C-alpha cells in the first residue's frame, strides 16, 4: 500500500477518471502518479519525486492561494474537468487508535467544469458564464452529408422539438426555452454557453454529428445521465430560492422540463455536497425577442470581430459605457436578444432620454453606481454557503448606495414636479416622462436590506479584516518560498528541507506580555456574548501581564517572557545575561532547556493561565463564527429582495451608458412601430463612426427608406465604396433600436423586425468539407427558408465564387424569392450589374448605388453617399493600384478589360483571344521599362 495520502488520491483518480484530481495536503494542492507527467508540463508545474516503499512517485503541486490560477489553465485553457479533493478531519469516533493512523479523509467535494464556475476569480466579469443543457425529443438519425441536405431531413429539422435550459451559477440566472432542431445553432450562438451538457443517451450519435447539430463554438461538451424526474418542475424546488408558482407550472413543455432536469442534475452532481439556490426559471419565447441567427451574430460583429474574433471593434465594444460588471452583462444579453415588445422598448428609451436630458441626475447616478459591487455574484456565493467578511461588507456598502440612489431619484422627481410654470418649458419634465423613474423607485425594496446592511456594518471590524489580509499575504509568500526550496532541492538531488518544522517555527505565537497577536474580524460589541468573551479575555491578559511582572521581580530577570509554541506548549523564556541566574525563587519551576544565553522552563502558574487564555480565544472564535453565520443567514433570507434591487441597478447602468453615448456621439431616440418599413435619415455605422471620430475624421451618413413601397434595394457600386458598411449599419441601427438604445442617425423610424439575416463575408469550412461558395449557399438557403415579411435581410455579393453566369443566376433567384415569397425588407449589394436589368419588372425593387469621383488630373475619391441608379463600373483596377499591385500587371489588366468590354459590346460569343500579337506583351515590356 502507498502512504495514506497517496492511496486516497489514487482512489479518487480511479473514481473520477475523466478529471484532473487535485488533492489538498496542508496548504497545498497536489497531483501524483501518471497525471503529473500528463498535466504538470501543460501548466508549468515543476515535477518532483516522493519516495515510498513501492518506489518513487511523481508529484507536483502549488500553494492553496494559487488555486484559481491553475483552475483557469486546466478548465478554461485546456478544457479539462477538475475534481477538488479536500482534507476533512475525521471525527474521533472514526479515527483509529493505531500509531500513524490517518487524521484526514480526502474526499472530492466539487468537480469544476467550464459551465459550473461560481466565484472563481478568472471568470469573465463582463459576460455570463452559462451552462446549457439540450434535450432532443426523439432519436437523432445518423445521416450522410447528402441526406442531411434533402427535403425529408429539412422537414425533420423544422418539426423536431428541442428543449433548452441554461443557468449561470455565478449569478443564479435560470432559463428554459422550447425550439426546434433548425433554430438550435442560432440559439446556442445567442446564449454563448461555456459548456453544453447532453443526455448520455445521445453519446452514441458521435461528437461530430452533435457538434453539427449544435453549430459548433467555443464550448466544452459533456454527457450526463438524466436522473431527475422530467414530469414536473416541482422536482426543481430544492435548488430554487422560491418554488415555481403553481399557475405557471403547466406552461413548461416536456422538452423544457427534461432539459431543466438535466442541467440541474448535472449541477448537483458537480457541486456534490454544496447547496445551490437559483432564481426561479424564466421561460423564453421566440416571439419575445428579435431572432439573430448564428451567421448574423458573427457577420454583424455583435460581440466579436469577424476577422480575428476580438472584443475590440465589435458592436458591444462600441456601445458599452457601463460602469458595473453586471450592467455590462445585461447590455450584452440585450444586444443578442433585442425586444419585440413596443412597451418594453419604449420604457427603456424613456429612461435613456431622461438621463440624457438631465445631466446632473445622470452624473449623480453614475457616480453612485461606480461604488456598488457585483451584487448578483456576491449573493450567489452566500447562496452556496460561501462568502466571507469582505463580501458582507461589500454587500452592505452596496445597499447603502442603493439607499442613497433612491433618495437622489426621489428628490429629483419632487424638484421636477414642483418647478414653477414660468420656468423654461423646454427644460420642464412632464409627469409622463417621470413615470419611468417612479417605476424604478417602486421596484426598489430597501426596508429589510437596510437592516441587514446595518447589522453587517455594526458587527464586522474592517481594521481586523485588513490585518487578516496582510497576514494571509505574508503566509502565501512564505508558502511559495517553501515550494521553491523543495523543488530546487529535488532538482539538485539534495535532501528536501523539513518544511513541517519550518512551518511550525513560522507559526509560533510570539506573544509578548502586553499585547495579543490574535486578529478578530468582528467588533467586540457584535453580540452580548462576544462582548463578555472579550472582557474575560482582557482580564486574562491583565493576569498574564501581572504574572510576568511578578516572575521578573522574583527572578530579577527583566528579559523573562511568557510564550507558547506547538511543540512545547506554554513555557517561560529568559535570554541574555539573565539566563545565568537561578530559578530557586520560583516554586515548581521545571527546566526544559538552557544554553549560555537562554533558559526555558515550565511553570504551573503560567500553564494553567495559558490554558484559560486559549479557552477564552476559542470562545471568541466560536462566537464570531456564530455571529457571521447569523449575518449570512439574514442575507439568504433577503436574497430575492437583494437580487431584485441589483437588477434595477443594472437597468439604470445600461440606460446611463446609452445616454452618455448619445451625448458623446450625437445619437437620437428611435421611433418603433408595428409597421414593416425602415425610415432612417443620416444613418451611421456605430463602430466605424466611433473609430473615425477618434481619428478626427467624419463618417459619411446615408439614408435608408426600405419597406412597403420599396421592399428591396439593389445596390451597386465600386469596391471599397462603402456598400458593405451601409448594409451592416442599417442592421446594427435596427438591433440597437429594439434593444432600447439611442442610435447614430438624424431620424429613425422602424417597424418591429422579427428576424435579422446577414449574408456578408464567408470562409472555407474545410473541416466539414465546405468551400466558401458552399458556406455562402448554406447561409443563403437558411435565409430564403426562414425570412418573413417582418424580417430584415442584408445580402452582400451573393453568387461570387463561381462563374459569372452561375453567379448571376443564383443572385437573380435570391431576389426573385425575396421579392415574391419572403417579401422581407432587403438590402442586396452586388457586382453583377445585369441583375438591375433582369429585375426591372419587380414592383417593389429599387436600384441604388455608390460611386467614384474622378478629377481632371487623374486623381479620384470614393463617393460614399448612396444615390438612386445603377453603377456598372466596379473600378477594381483602382483598388488593385491602392493595394500595391505592380504597375506592369495593372497595364496588362487594363488592356484585357478594354478588350473584354469591346467584345461584350459587339455581342461576340466566347472569350477574346489573348496572345503575344495582341499588344499585351509590348505593354508589359513598356511598363517594365
JSON list of C-alpha atoms in Angstrom, two decimals, residues 521-701:
[
{"chain": "A", "resi": 521, "resn": "UNK", "atom": "CA", "xyz": [-12.83, 40.24, 12.36]},
{"chain": "A", "resi": 522, "resn": "UNK", "atom": "CA", "xyz": [-15.87, 41.07, 14.47]},
{"chain": "A", "resi": 523, "resn": "UNK", "atom": "CA", "xyz": [-16.34, 44.14, 16.61]},
{"chain": "A", "resi": 524, "resn": "UNK", "atom": "CA", "xyz": [-16.28, 43.48, 20.34]},
{"chain": "A", "resi": 525, "resn": "UNK", "atom": "CA", "xyz": [-19.90, 44.58, 20.69]},
{"chain": "A", "resi": 526, "resn": "UNK", "atom": "CA", "xyz": [-21.20, 42.49, 17.78]},
{"chain": "A", "resi": 527, "resn": "UNK", "atom": "CA", "xyz": [-23.16, 40.46, 20.34]},
{"chain": "A", "resi": 528, "resn": "UNK", "atom": "CA", "xyz": [-23.55, 40.46, 24.16]},
{"chain": "A", "resi": 529, "resn": "UNK", "atom": "CA", "xyz": [-21.85, 37.07, 24.33]},
{"chain": "A", "resi": 530, "resn": "UNK", "atom": "CA", "xyz": [-18.91, 38.31, 22.28]},
{"chain": "A", "resi": 531, "resn": "UNK", "atom": "CA", "xyz": [-18.62, 41.42, 24.44]},
{"chain": "A", "resi": 532, "resn": "UNK", "atom": "CA", "xyz": [-18.47, 39.28, 27.60]},
{"chain": "A", "resi": 533, "resn": "UNK", "atom": "CA", "xyz": [-15.94, 36.94, 25.99]},
{"chain": "A", "resi": 534, "resn": "UNK", "atom": "CA", "xyz": [-13.66, 39.85, 25.11]},
{"chain": "A", "resi": 535, "resn": "UNK", "atom": "CA", "xyz": [-13.98, 41.25, 28.64]},
{"chain": "A", "resi": 536, "resn": "UNK", "atom": "CA", "xyz": [-12.94, 37.86, 30.06]},
{"chain": "A", "resi": 537, "resn": "UNK", "atom": "CA", "xyz": [-10.04, 37.71, 27.61]},
{"chain": "A", "resi": 538, "resn": "UNK", "atom": "CA", "xyz": [-8.90, 41.22, 28.61]},
{"chain": "A", "resi": 539, "resn": "UNK", "atom": "CA", "xyz": [-8.93, 40.19, 32.29]},
{"chain": "A", "resi": 540, "resn": "UNK", "atom": "CA", "xyz": [-6.89, 37.11, 31.50]},
{"chain": "A", "resi": 541, "resn": "UNK", "atom": "CA", "xyz": [-4.37, 39.16, 29.53]},
{"chain": "A", "resi": 542, "resn": "UNK", "atom": "CA", "xyz": [-4.12, 41.51, 32.54]},
{"chain": "A", "resi": 543, "resn": "UNK", "atom": "CA", "xyz": [-3.48, 38.48, 34.75]},
{"chain": "A", "resi": 544, "resn": "UNK", "atom": "CA", "xyz": [-0.80, 37.38, 32.30]},
{"chain": "A", "resi": 545, "resn": "UNK", "atom": "CA", "xyz": [0.97, 40.73, 32.47]},
{"chain": "A", "resi": 546, "resn": "UNK", "atom": "CA", "xyz": [0.79, 40.71, 36.27]},
{"chain": "A", "resi": 547, "resn": "UNK", "atom": "CA", "xyz": [2.16, 37.15, 36.41]},
{"chain": "A", "resi": 548, "resn": "UNK", "atom": "CA", "xyz": [5.01, 38.03, 34.08]},
{"chain": "A", "resi": 549, "resn": "UNK", "atom": "CA", "xyz": [5.95, 41.07, 36.16]},
{"chain": "A", "resi": 550, "resn": "UNK", "atom": "CA", "xyz": [5.82, 39.05, 39.41]},
{"chain": "A", "resi": 551, "resn": "UNK", "atom": "CA", "xyz": [8.09, 36.40, 37.90]},
{"chain": "A", "resi": 552, "resn": "UNK", "atom": "CA", "xyz": [10.54, 39.06, 36.73]},
{"chain": "A", "resi": 553, "resn": "UNK", "atom": "CA", "xyz": [10.65, 40.51, 40.23]},
{"chain": "A", "resi": 554, "resn": "UNK", "atom": "CA", "xyz": [11.19, 37.09, 41.82]},
{"chain": "A", "resi": 555, "resn": "UNK", "atom": "CA", "xyz": [13.94, 36.03, 39.38]},
{"chain": "A", "resi": 556, "resn": "UNK", "atom": "CA", "xyz": [15.36, 39.52, 38.91]},
{"chain": "A", "resi": 557, "resn": "UNK", "atom": "CA", "xyz": [15.28, 38.75, 35.15]},
{"chain": "A", "resi": 558, "resn": "UNK", "atom": "CA", "xyz": [13.80, 41.62, 33.15]},
{"chain": "A", "resi": 559, "resn": "UNK", "atom": "CA", "xyz": [14.04, 39.59, 29.91]},
{"chain": "A", "resi": 560, "resn": "UNK", "atom": "CA", "xyz": [11.59, 36.93, 31.16]},
{"chain": "A", "resi": 561, "resn": "UNK", "atom": "CA", "xyz": [8.58, 36.47, 28.85]},
{"chain": "A", "resi": 562, "resn": "UNK", "atom": "CA", "xyz": [5.69, 34.04, 28.73]},
{"chain": "A", "resi": 563, "resn": "UNK", "atom": "CA", "xyz": [5.44, 32.12, 25.48]},
{"chain": "A", "resi": 564, "resn": "UNK", "atom": "CA", "xyz": [3.66, 29.33, 23.65]},
{"chain": "A", "resi": 565, "resn": "UNK", "atom": "CA", "xyz": [4.63, 27.02, 20.77]},
{"chain": "A", "resi": 566, "resn": "UNK", "atom": "CA", "xyz": [3.07, 23.99, 19.12]},
{"chain": "A", "resi": 567, "resn": "UNK", "atom": "CA", "xyz": [5.93, 21.73, 20.32]},
{"chain": "A", "resi": 568, "resn": "UNK", "atom": "CA", "xyz": [6.43, 22.96, 23.89]},
{"chain": "A", "resi": 569, "resn": "UNK", "atom": "CA", "xyz": [3.06, 24.36, 24.86]},
{"chain": "A", "resi": 570, "resn": "UNK", "atom": "CA", "xyz": [3.12, 27.14, 27.48]},
{"chain": "A", "resi": 571, "resn": "UNK", "atom": "CA", "xyz": [6.63, 27.91, 28.80]},
{"chain": "A", "resi": 572, "resn": "UNK", "atom": "CA", "xyz": [8.75, 30.70, 30.23]},
{"chain": "A", "resi": 573, "resn": "UNK", "atom": "CA", "xyz": [11.80, 32.04, 28.46]},
{"chain": "A", "resi": 574, "resn": "UNK", "atom": "CA", "xyz": [14.79, 34.05, 29.70]},
{"chain": "A", "resi": 575, "resn": "UNK", "atom": "CA", "xyz": [17.55, 35.37, 27.48]},
{"chain": "A", "resi": 576, "resn": "UNK", "atom": "CA", "xyz": [20.82, 37.27, 27.68]},
{"chain": "A", "resi": 577, "resn": "UNK", "atom": "CA", "xyz": [22.75, 37.65, 30.96]},
{"chain": "A", "resi": 578, "resn": "UNK", "atom": "CA", "xyz": [19.55, 36.91, 32.91]},
{"chain": "A", "resi": 579, "resn": "UNK", "atom": "CA", "xyz": [19.86, 33.30, 31.77]},
{"chain": "A", "resi": 580, "resn": "UNK", "atom": "CA", "xyz": [22.82, 32.81, 34.18]},
{"chain": "A", "resi": 581, "resn": "UNK", "atom": "CA", "xyz": [20.59, 33.38, 37.20]},
{"chain": "A", "resi": 582, "resn": "UNK", "atom": "CA", "xyz": [18.88, 30.77, 39.34]},
{"chain": "A", "resi": 583, "resn": "UNK", "atom": "CA", "xyz": [15.25, 29.54, 39.35]},
{"chain": "A", "resi": 584, "resn": "UNK", "atom": "CA", "xyz": [15.28, 28.70, 43.04]},
{"chain": "A", "resi": 585, "resn": "UNK", "atom": "CA", "xyz": [12.96, 31.62, 43.81]},
{"chain": "A", "resi": 586, "resn": "UNK", "atom": "CA", "xyz": [10.22, 30.00, 41.69]},
{"chain": "A", "resi": 587, "resn": "UNK", "atom": "CA", "xyz": [8.48, 27.13, 43.39]},
{"chain": "A", "resi": 588, "resn": "UNK", "atom": "CA", "xyz": [7.69, 24.28, 40.98]},
{"chain": "A", "resi": 589, "resn": "UNK", "atom": "CA", "xyz": [9.77, 25.60, 38.07]},
{"chain": "A", "resi": 590, "resn": "UNK", "atom": "CA", "xyz": [10.99, 22.79, 35.79]},
{"chain": "A", "resi": 591, "resn": "UNK", "atom": "CA", "xyz": [13.81, 23.50, 33.37]},
{"chain": "A", "resi": 592, "resn": "UNK", "atom": "CA", "xyz": [13.38, 22.11, 29.85]},
{"chain": "A", "resi": 593, "resn": "UNK", "atom": "CA", "xyz": [16.43, 23.57, 28.17]},
{"chain": "A", "resi": 594, "resn": "UNK", "atom": "CA", "xyz": [19.23, 26.07, 28.59]},
{"chain": "A", "resi": 595, "resn": "UNK", "atom": "CA", "xyz": [22.20, 27.50, 26.75]},
{"chain": "A", "resi": 596, "resn": "UNK", "atom": "CA", "xyz": [24.75, 30.14, 27.61]},
{"chain": "A", "resi": 597, "resn": "UNK", "atom": "CA", "xyz": [22.33, 32.83, 26.52]},
{"chain": "A", "resi": 598, "resn": "UNK", "atom": "CA", "xyz": [18.83, 31.35, 27.05]},
{"chain": "A", "resi": 599, "resn": "UNK", "atom": "CA", "xyz": [16.87, 29.37, 29.60]},
{"chain": "A", "resi": 600, "resn": "UNK", "atom": "CA", "xyz": [13.47, 27.76, 29.07]},
{"chain": "A", "resi": 601, "resn": "UNK", "atom": "CA", "xyz": [11.28, 26.26, 31.80]},
{"chain": "A", "resi": 602, "resn": "UNK", "atom": "CA", "xyz": [7.76, 25.25, 32.71]},
{"chain": "A", "resi": 603, "resn": "UNK", "atom": "CA", "xyz": [5.79, 26.87, 35.50]},
{"chain": "A", "resi": 604, "resn": "UNK", "atom": "CA", "xyz": [2.38, 25.59, 36.56]},
{"chain": "A", "resi": 605, "resn": "UNK", "atom": "CA", "xyz": [1.00, 29.10, 37.17]},
{"chain": "A", "resi": 606, "resn": "UNK", "atom": "CA", "xyz": [1.64, 30.03, 33.51]},
{"chain": "A", "resi": 607, "resn": "UNK", "atom": "CA", "xyz": [0.47, 26.66, 32.21]},
{"chain": "A", "resi": 608, "resn": "UNK", "atom": "CA", "xyz": [-2.89, 26.96, 34.00]},
{"chain": "A", "resi": 609, "resn": "UNK", "atom": "CA", "xyz": [-3.33, 30.60, 32.97]},
{"chain": "A", "resi": 610, "resn": "UNK", "atom": "CA", "xyz": [-2.29, 29.85, 29.37]},
{"chain": "A", "resi": 611, "resn": "UNK", "atom": "CA", "xyz": [-4.93, 27.13, 29.09]},
{"chain": "A", "resi": 612, "resn": "UNK", "atom": "CA", "xyz": [-7.58, 29.58, 30.30]},
{"chain": "A", "resi": 613, "resn": "UNK", "atom": "CA", "xyz": [-6.41, 32.15, 27.72]},
{"chain": "A", "resi": 614, "resn": "UNK", "atom": "CA", "xyz": [-6.63, 29.51, 24.95]},
{"chain": "A", "resi": 615, "resn": "UNK", "atom": "CA", "xyz": [-10.16, 28.61, 26.06]},
{"chain": "A", "resi": 616, "resn": "UNK", "atom": "CA", "xyz": [-11.10, 32.30, 26.03]},
{"chain": "A", "resi": 617, "resn": "UNK", "atom": "CA", "xyz": [-9.77, 32.69, 22.47]},
{"chain": "A", "resi": 618, "resn": "UNK", "atom": "CA", "xyz": [-11.77, 29.65, 21.39]},
{"chain": "A", "resi": 619, "resn": "UNK", "atom": "CA", "xyz": [-14.94, 31.12, 22.88]},
{"chain": "A", "resi": 620, "resn": "UNK", "atom": "CA", "xyz": [-14.36, 34.36, 20.94]},
{"chain": "A", "resi": 621, "resn": "UNK", "atom": "CA", "xyz": [-13.72, 32.46, 17.70]},
{"chain": "A", "resi": 622, "resn": "UNK", "atom": "CA", "xyz": [-16.82, 30.34, 18.23]},
{"chain": "A", "resi": 623, "resn": "UNK", "atom": "CA", "xyz": [-18.98, 33.37, 18.90]},
{"chain": "A", "resi": 624, "resn": "UNK", "atom": "CA", "xyz": [-17.52, 35.20, 15.88]},
{"chain": "A", "resi": 625, "resn": "UNK", "atom": "CA", "xyz": [-18.45, 32.22, 13.71]},
{"chain": "A", "resi": 626, "resn": "UNK", "atom": "CA", "xyz": [-21.95, 32.24, 15.17]},
{"chain": "A", "resi": 627, "resn": "UNK", "atom": "CA", "xyz": [-22.39, 35.97, 14.52]},
{"chain": "A", "resi": 628, "resn": "UNK", "atom": "CA", "xyz": [-21.02, 35.58, 10.99]},
{"chain": "A", "resi": 629, "resn": "UNK", "atom": "CA", "xyz": [-23.39, 32.68, 10.32]},
{"chain": "A", "resi": 630, "resn": "UNK", "atom": "CA", "xyz": [-26.29, 34.79, 11.59]},
{"chain": "A", "resi": 631, "resn": "UNK", "atom": "CA", "xyz": [-25.35, 37.63, 9.23]},
{"chain": "A", "resi": 632, "resn": "UNK", "atom": "CA", "xyz": [-25.08, 35.22, 6.33]},
{"chain": "A", "resi": 633, "resn": "UNK", "atom": "CA", "xyz": [-28.49, 33.81, 7.25]},
{"chain": "A", "resi": 634, "resn": "UNK", "atom": "CA", "xyz": [-30.00, 37.30, 7.14]},
{"chain": "A", "resi": 635, "resn": "UNK", "atom": "CA", "xyz": [-28.54, 37.77, 3.65]},
{"chain": "A", "resi": 636, "resn": "UNK", "atom": "CA", "xyz": [-30.10, 34.49, 2.49]},
{"chain": "A", "resi": 637, "resn": "UNK", "atom": "CA", "xyz": [-33.48, 35.50, 3.95]},
{"chain": "A", "resi": 638, "resn": "UNK", "atom": "CA", "xyz": [-33.39, 38.66, 1.84]},
{"chain": "A", "resi": 639, "resn": "UNK", "atom": "CA", "xyz": [-31.92, 37.02, -1.27]},
{"chain": "A", "resi": 640, "resn": "UNK", "atom": "CA", "xyz": [-34.90, 37.75, -3.53]},
{"chain": "A", "resi": 641, "resn": "UNK", "atom": "CA", "xyz": [-35.14, 41.41, -2.49]},
{"chain": "A", "resi": 642, "resn": "UNK", "atom": "CA", "xyz": [-31.42, 41.94, -2.89]},
{"chain": "A", "resi": 643, "resn": "UNK", "atom": "CA", "xyz": [-31.45, 40.34, -6.34]},
{"chain": "A", "resi": 644, "resn": "UNK", "atom": "CA", "xyz": [-34.37, 42.48, -7.49]},
{"chain": "A", "resi": 645, "resn": "UNK", "atom": "CA", "xyz": [-32.61, 45.61, -6.27]},
{"chain": "A", "resi": 646, "resn": "UNK", "atom": "CA", "xyz": [-29.45, 44.56, -8.11]},
{"chain": "A", "resi": 647, "resn": "UNK", "atom": "CA", "xyz": [-31.45, 44.09, -11.31]},
{"chain": "A", "resi": 648, "resn": "UNK", "atom": "CA", "xyz": [-32.71, 47.68, -11.03]},
{"chain": "A", "resi": 649, "resn": "UNK", "atom": "CA", "xyz": [-29.12, 48.92, -10.72]},
{"chain": "A", "resi": 650, "resn": "UNK", "atom": "CA", "xyz": [-28.22, 47.08, -13.91]},
{"chain": "A", "resi": 651, "resn": "UNK", "atom": "CA", "xyz": [-31.08, 48.70, -15.81]},
{"chain": "A", "resi": 652, "resn": "UNK", "atom": "CA", "xyz": [-30.00, 52.15, -14.65]},
{"chain": "A", "resi": 653, "resn": "UNK", "atom": "CA", "xyz": [-26.42, 51.40, -15.64]},
{"chain": "A", "resi": 654, "resn": "UNK", "atom": "CA", "xyz": [-27.41, 50.36, -19.16]},
{"chain": "A", "resi": 655, "resn": "UNK", "atom": "CA", "xyz": [-29.67, 53.43, -19.54]},
{"chain": "A", "resi": 656, "resn": "UNK", "atom": "CA", "xyz": [-26.92, 55.80, -18.40]},
{"chain": "A", "resi": 657, "resn": "UNK", "atom": "CA", "xyz": [-24.49, 54.05, -20.74]},
{"chain": "A", "resi": 658, "resn": "UNK", "atom": "CA", "xyz": [-26.74, 54.73, -23.75]},
{"chain": "A", "resi": 659, "resn": "UNK", "atom": "CA", "xyz": [-27.34, 58.31, -22.59]},
{"chain": "A", "resi": 660, "resn": "UNK", "atom": "CA", "xyz": [-23.61, 59.01, -22.28]},
{"chain": "A", "resi": 661, "resn": "UNK", "atom": "CA", "xyz": [-23.05, 57.51, -25.72]},
{"chain": "A", "resi": 662, "resn": "UNK", "atom": "CA", "xyz": [-25.90, 59.56, -27.20]},
{"chain": "A", "resi": 663, "resn": "UNK", "atom": "CA", "xyz": [-24.42, 62.75, -25.80]},
{"chain": "A", "resi": 664, "resn": "UNK", "atom": "CA", "xyz": [-20.86, 61.99, -26.95]},
{"chain": "A", "resi": 665, "resn": "UNK", "atom": "CA", "xyz": [-21.77, 60.79, -30.45]},
{"chain": "A", "resi": 666, "resn": "UNK", "atom": "CA", "xyz": [-24.86, 62.82, -31.28]},
{"chain": "A", "resi": 667, "resn": "UNK", "atom": "CA", "xyz": [-27.28, 59.89, -31.25]},
{"chain": "A", "resi": 668, "resn": "UNK", "atom": "CA", "xyz": [-31.06, 60.15, -31.27]},
{"chain": "A", "resi": 669, "resn": "UNK", "atom": "CA", "xyz": [-34.09, 58.32, -29.95]},
{"chain": "A", "resi": 670, "resn": "UNK", "atom": "CA", "xyz": [-35.54, 55.87, -32.49]},
{"chain": "A", "resi": 671, "resn": "UNK", "atom": "CA", "xyz": [-39.27, 55.56, -33.10]},
{"chain": "A", "resi": 672, "resn": "UNK", "atom": "CA", "xyz": [-40.60, 51.99, -33.18]},
{"chain": "A", "resi": 673, "resn": "UNK", "atom": "CA", "xyz": [-43.97, 50.96, -34.60]},
{"chain": "A", "resi": 674, "resn": "UNK", "atom": "CA", "xyz": [-45.83, 47.87, -35.80]},
{"chain": "A", "resi": 675, "resn": "UNK", "atom": "CA", "xyz": [-45.23, 48.60, -39.49]},
{"chain": "A", "resi": 676, "resn": "UNK", "atom": "CA", "xyz": [-42.90, 46.80, -41.90]},
{"chain": "A", "resi": 677, "resn": "UNK", "atom": "CA", "xyz": [-40.68, 49.60, -43.16]},
{"chain": "A", "resi": 678, "resn": "UNK", "atom": "CA", "xyz": [-37.47, 51.41, -42.30]},
{"chain": "A", "resi": 679, "resn": "UNK", "atom": "CA", "xyz": [-37.12, 55.19, -42.48]},
{"chain": "A", "resi": 680, "resn": "UNK", "atom": "CA", "xyz": [-33.59, 56.14, -41.48]},
{"chain": "A", "resi": 681, "resn": "UNK", "atom": "CA", "xyz": [-32.16, 59.58, -42.23]},
{"chain": "A", "resi": 682, "resn": "UNK", "atom": "CA", "xyz": [-28.46, 60.26, -41.85]},
{"chain": "A", "resi": 683, "resn": "UNK", "atom": "CA", "xyz": [-27.65, 56.81, -40.51]},
{"chain": "A", "resi": 684, "resn": "UNK", "atom": "CA", "xyz": [-24.09, 55.99, -39.42]},
{"chain": "A", "resi": 685, "resn": "UNK", "atom": "CA", "xyz": [-22.30, 52.73, -38.64]},
{"chain": "A", "resi": 686, "resn": "UNK", "atom": "CA", "xyz": [-21.94, 52.63, -34.82]},
{"chain": "A", "resi": 687, "resn": "UNK", "atom": "CA", "xyz": [-18.48, 51.06, -34.79]},
{"chain": "A", "resi": 688, "resn": "UNK", "atom": "CA", "xyz": [-16.95, 52.76, -37.85]},
{"chain": "A", "resi": 689, "resn": "UNK", "atom": "CA", "xyz": [-18.34, 56.15, -36.81]},
{"chain": "A", "resi": 690, "resn": "UNK", "atom": "CA", "xyz": [-16.73, 55.82, -33.37]},
{"chain": "A", "resi": 691, "resn": "UNK", "atom": "CA", "xyz": [-13.38, 54.76, -34.87]},
{"chain": "A", "resi": 692, "resn": "UNK", "atom": "CA", "xyz": [-13.36, 57.67, -37.34]},
{"chain": "A", "resi": 693, "resn": "UNK", "atom": "CA", "xyz": [-14.21, 60.16, -34.58]},
{"chain": "A", "resi": 694, "resn": "UNK", "atom": "CA", "xyz": [-11.13, 59.02, -32.66]},
{"chain": "A", "resi": 695, "resn": "UNK", "atom": "CA", "xyz": [-9.09, 59.85, -35.77]},
{"chain": "A", "resi": 696, "resn": "UNK", "atom": "CA", "xyz": [-10.84, 63.24, -36.14]},
{"chain": "A", "resi": 697, "resn": "UNK", "atom": "CA", "xyz": [-12.43, 62.05, -39.39]},
{"chain": "A", "resi": 698, "resn": "UNK", "atom": "CA", "xyz": [-16.06, 62.25, -40.42]},
{"chain": "A", "resi": 699, "resn": "UNK", "atom": "CA", "xyz": [-18.32, 59.36, -41.36]},
{"chain": "A", "resi": 700, "resn": "UNK", "atom": "CA", "xyz": [-20.49, 59.89, -44.47]},
{"chain": "A", "resi": 701, "resn": "UNK", "atom": "CA", "xyz": [-24.09, 59.32, -43.34]}
]
